[in-house]
PDB file of C-alpha atoms in Angstrom:
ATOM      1  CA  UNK A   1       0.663  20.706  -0.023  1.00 86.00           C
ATOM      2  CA  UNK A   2       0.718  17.138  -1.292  1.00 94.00           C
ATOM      3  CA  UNK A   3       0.266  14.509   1.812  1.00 96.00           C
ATOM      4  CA  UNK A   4      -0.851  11.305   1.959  1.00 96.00           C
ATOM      5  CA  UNK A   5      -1.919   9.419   5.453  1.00 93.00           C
ATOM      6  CA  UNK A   6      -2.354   6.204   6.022  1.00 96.00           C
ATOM      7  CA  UNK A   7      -4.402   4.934   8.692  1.00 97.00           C
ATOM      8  CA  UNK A   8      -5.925   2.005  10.004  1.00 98.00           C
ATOM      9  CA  UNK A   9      -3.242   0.373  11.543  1.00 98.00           C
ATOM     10  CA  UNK A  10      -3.460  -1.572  14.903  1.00 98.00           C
ATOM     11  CA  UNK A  11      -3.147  -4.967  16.736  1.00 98.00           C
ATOM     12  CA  UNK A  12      -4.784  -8.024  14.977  1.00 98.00           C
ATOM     13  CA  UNK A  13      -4.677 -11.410  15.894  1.00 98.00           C
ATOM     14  CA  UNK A  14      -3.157 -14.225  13.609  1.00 98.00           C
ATOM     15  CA  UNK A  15      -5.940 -14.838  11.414  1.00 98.00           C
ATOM     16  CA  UNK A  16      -7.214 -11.993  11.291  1.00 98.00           C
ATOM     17  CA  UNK A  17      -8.307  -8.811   9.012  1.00 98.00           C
ATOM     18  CA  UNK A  18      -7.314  -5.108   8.870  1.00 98.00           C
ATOM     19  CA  UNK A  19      -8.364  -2.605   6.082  1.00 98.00           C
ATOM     20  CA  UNK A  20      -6.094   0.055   5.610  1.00 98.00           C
ATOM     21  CA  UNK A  21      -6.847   3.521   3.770  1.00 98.00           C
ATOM     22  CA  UNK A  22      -4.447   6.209   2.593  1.00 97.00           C
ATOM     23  CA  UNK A  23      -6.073   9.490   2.219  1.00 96.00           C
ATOM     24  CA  UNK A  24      -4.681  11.590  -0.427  1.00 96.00           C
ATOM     25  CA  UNK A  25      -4.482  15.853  -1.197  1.00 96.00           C
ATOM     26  CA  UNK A  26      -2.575  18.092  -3.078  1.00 96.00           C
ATOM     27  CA  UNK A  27      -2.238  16.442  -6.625  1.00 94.00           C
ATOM     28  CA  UNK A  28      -4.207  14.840  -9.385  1.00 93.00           C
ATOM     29  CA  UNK A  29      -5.502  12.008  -8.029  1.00 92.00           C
ATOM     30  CA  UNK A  30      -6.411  10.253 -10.769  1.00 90.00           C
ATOM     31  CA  UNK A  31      -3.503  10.499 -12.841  1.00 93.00           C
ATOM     32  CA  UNK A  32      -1.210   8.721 -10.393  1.00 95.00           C
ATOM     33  CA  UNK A  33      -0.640   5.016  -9.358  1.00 95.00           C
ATOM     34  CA  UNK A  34      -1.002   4.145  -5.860  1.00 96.00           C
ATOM     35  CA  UNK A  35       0.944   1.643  -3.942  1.00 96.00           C
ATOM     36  CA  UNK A  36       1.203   0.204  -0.689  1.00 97.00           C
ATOM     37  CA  UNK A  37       4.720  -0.662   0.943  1.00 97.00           C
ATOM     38  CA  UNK A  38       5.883  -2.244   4.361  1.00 97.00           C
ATOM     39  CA  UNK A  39       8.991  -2.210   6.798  1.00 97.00           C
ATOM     40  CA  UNK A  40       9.660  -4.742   9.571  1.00 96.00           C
ATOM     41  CA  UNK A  41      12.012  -4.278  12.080  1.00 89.00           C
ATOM     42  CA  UNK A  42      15.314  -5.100  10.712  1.00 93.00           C
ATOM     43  CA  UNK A  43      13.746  -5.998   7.004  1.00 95.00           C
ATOM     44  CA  UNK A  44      13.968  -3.675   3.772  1.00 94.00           C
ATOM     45  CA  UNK A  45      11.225  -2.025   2.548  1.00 94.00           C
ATOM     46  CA  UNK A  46       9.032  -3.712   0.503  1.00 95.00           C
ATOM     47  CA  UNK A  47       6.247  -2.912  -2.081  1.00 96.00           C
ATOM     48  CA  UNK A  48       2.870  -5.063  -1.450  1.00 97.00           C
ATOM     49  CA  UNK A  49       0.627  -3.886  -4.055  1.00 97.00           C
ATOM     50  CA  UNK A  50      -0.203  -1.453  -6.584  1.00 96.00           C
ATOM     51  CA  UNK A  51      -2.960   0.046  -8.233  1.00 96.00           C
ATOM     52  CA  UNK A  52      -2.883   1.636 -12.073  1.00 92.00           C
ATOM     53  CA  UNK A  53      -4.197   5.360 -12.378  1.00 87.00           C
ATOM     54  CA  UNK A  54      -5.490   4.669 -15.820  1.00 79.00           C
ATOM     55  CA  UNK A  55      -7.744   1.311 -15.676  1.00 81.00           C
ATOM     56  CA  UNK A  56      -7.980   0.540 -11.864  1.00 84.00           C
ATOM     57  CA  UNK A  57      -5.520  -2.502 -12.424  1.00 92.00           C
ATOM     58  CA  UNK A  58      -3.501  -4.613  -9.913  1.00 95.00           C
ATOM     59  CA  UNK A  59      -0.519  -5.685  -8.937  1.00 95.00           C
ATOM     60  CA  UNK A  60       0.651  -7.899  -5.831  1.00 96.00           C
ATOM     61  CA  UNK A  61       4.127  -9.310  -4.697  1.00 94.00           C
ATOM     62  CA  UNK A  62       3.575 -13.425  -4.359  1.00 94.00           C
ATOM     63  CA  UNK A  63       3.494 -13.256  -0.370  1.00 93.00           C
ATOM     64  CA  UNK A  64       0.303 -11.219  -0.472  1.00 96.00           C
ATOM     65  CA  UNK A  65      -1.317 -12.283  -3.511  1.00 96.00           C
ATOM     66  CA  UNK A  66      -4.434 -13.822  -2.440  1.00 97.00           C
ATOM     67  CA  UNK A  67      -4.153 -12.243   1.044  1.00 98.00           C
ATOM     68  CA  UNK A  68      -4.199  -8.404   0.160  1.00 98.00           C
ATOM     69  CA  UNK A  69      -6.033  -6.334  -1.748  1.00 98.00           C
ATOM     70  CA  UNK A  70      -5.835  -2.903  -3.087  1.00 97.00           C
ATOM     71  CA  UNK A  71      -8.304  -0.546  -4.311  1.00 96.00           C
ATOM     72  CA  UNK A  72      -9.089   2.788  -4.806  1.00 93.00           C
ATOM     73  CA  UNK A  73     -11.928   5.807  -4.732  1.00 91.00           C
ATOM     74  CA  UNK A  74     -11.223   8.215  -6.813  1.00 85.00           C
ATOM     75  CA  UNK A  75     -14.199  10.740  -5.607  1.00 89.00           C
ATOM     76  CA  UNK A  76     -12.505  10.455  -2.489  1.00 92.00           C
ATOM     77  CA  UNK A  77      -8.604  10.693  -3.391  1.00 94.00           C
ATOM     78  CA  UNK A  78      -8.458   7.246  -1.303  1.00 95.00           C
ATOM     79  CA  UNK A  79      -6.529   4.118  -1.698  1.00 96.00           C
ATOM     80  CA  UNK A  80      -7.804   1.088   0.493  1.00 97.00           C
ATOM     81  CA  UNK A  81      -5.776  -1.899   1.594  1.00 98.00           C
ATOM     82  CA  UNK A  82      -8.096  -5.030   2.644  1.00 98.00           C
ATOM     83  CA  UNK A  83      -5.433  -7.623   4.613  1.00 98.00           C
ATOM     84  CA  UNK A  84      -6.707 -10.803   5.370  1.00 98.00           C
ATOM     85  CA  UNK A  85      -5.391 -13.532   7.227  1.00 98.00           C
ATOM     86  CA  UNK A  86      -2.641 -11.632   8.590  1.00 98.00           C
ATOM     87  CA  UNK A  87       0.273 -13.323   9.916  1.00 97.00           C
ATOM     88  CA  UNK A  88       2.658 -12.259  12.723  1.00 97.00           C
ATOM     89  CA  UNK A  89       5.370 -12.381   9.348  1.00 95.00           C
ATOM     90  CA  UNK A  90       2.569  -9.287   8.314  1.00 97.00           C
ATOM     91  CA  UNK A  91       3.935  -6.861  10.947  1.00 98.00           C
ATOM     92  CA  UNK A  92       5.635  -3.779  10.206  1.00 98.00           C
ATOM     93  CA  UNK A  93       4.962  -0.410   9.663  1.00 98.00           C
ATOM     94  CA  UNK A  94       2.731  -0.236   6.198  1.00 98.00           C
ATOM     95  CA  UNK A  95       3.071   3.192   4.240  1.00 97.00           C
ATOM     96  CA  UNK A  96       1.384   4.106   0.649  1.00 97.00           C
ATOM     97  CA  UNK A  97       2.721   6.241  -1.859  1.00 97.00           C
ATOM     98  CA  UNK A  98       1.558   7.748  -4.837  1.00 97.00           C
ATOM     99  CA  UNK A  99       3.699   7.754  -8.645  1.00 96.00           C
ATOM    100  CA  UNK A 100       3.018   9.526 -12.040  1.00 95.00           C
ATOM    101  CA  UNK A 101       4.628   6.933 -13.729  1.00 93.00           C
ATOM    102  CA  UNK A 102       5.477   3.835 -11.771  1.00 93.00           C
ATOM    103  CA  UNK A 103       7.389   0.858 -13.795  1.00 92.00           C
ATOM    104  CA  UNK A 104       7.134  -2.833 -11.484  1.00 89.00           C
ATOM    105  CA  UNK A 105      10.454  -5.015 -12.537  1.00 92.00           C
ATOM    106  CA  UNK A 106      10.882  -8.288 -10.562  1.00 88.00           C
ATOM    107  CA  UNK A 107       8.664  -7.990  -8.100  1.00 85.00           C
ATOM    108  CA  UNK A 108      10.115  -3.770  -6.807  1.00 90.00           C
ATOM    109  CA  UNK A 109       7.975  -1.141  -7.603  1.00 89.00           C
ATOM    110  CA  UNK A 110      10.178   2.131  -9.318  1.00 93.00           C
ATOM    111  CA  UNK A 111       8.832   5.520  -9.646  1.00 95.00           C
ATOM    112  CA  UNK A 112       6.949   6.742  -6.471  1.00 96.00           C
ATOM    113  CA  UNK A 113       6.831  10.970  -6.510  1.00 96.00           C
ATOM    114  CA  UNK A 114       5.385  11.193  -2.879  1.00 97.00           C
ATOM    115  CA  UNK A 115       5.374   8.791   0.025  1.00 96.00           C
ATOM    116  CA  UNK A 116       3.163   9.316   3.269  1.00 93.00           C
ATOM    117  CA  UNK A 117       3.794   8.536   6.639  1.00 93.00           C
ATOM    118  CA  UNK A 118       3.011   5.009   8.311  1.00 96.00           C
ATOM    119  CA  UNK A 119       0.792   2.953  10.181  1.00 98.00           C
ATOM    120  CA  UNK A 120       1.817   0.123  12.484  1.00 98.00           C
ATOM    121  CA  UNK A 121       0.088  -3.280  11.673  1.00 98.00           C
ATOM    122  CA  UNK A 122       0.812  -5.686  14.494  1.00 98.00           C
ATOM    123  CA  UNK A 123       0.115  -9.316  14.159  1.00 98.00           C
ATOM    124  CA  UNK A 124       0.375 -11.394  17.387  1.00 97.00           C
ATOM    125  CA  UNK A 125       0.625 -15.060  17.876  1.00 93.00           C
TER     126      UNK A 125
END
């Protein structure tokens, strides 16, 4: 019952911009945080960004802060991520996932209840 898909993904040029959405079903939207994570080949997993369920606020990792940015549309059960000036460092496969009650500590995100599958972001040189 509960998915989330992400989509957007593709091939981008250095430089360039990709917005990614995660569409979401099967549980209270608004009473979850959102967050977007990535996985390059041969890297760990890493959260990006995250987005609060009760005020709409932010959170970024230092490598995209600046870059990235998360939002989300609650009338739609959709989480956007706006990437600009990607990097070929930028490629992996990006997934979003959804927690009741997410805690951040040093930069890792804690708590996500339901991940969806990814999307391949590929930055070329």
């Amino acid at each position: 019952e509960v998915q989330l898909q992400a989509s957007g993904g593709g091939l981008v040029q250095a430089g360039g911009s990709l917005r990614l959405s995660c569409a979401t079903s099967g549980f209270t939207f608004d009473d979850y945080a959102i967050g977007w994570f990535r996985q390059a080949p041969g890297k760990e997993r890493e959260g990006l960004a995250c987005i609060s369920s009760s005020d709409d606020s932010t959170y970024y990792i230092d490598s995209v802060k600046g870059r990235f940015t998360i939002s989300r549309a609650n009338a739609k059960n959709t989480v956007y991520l706006q990437m600009n000036s990607l990097q070929p460092e930028d490629t992996a496969i990006y997934y979003c996932a959804a927690g009741h009650n997410v805690v951040i500590v040093d930069g890792h995100y804690y708590g996500m209840d339901y991940w969806g599958k990814g999307t391949l972001v590929t930055v070329s040189s």
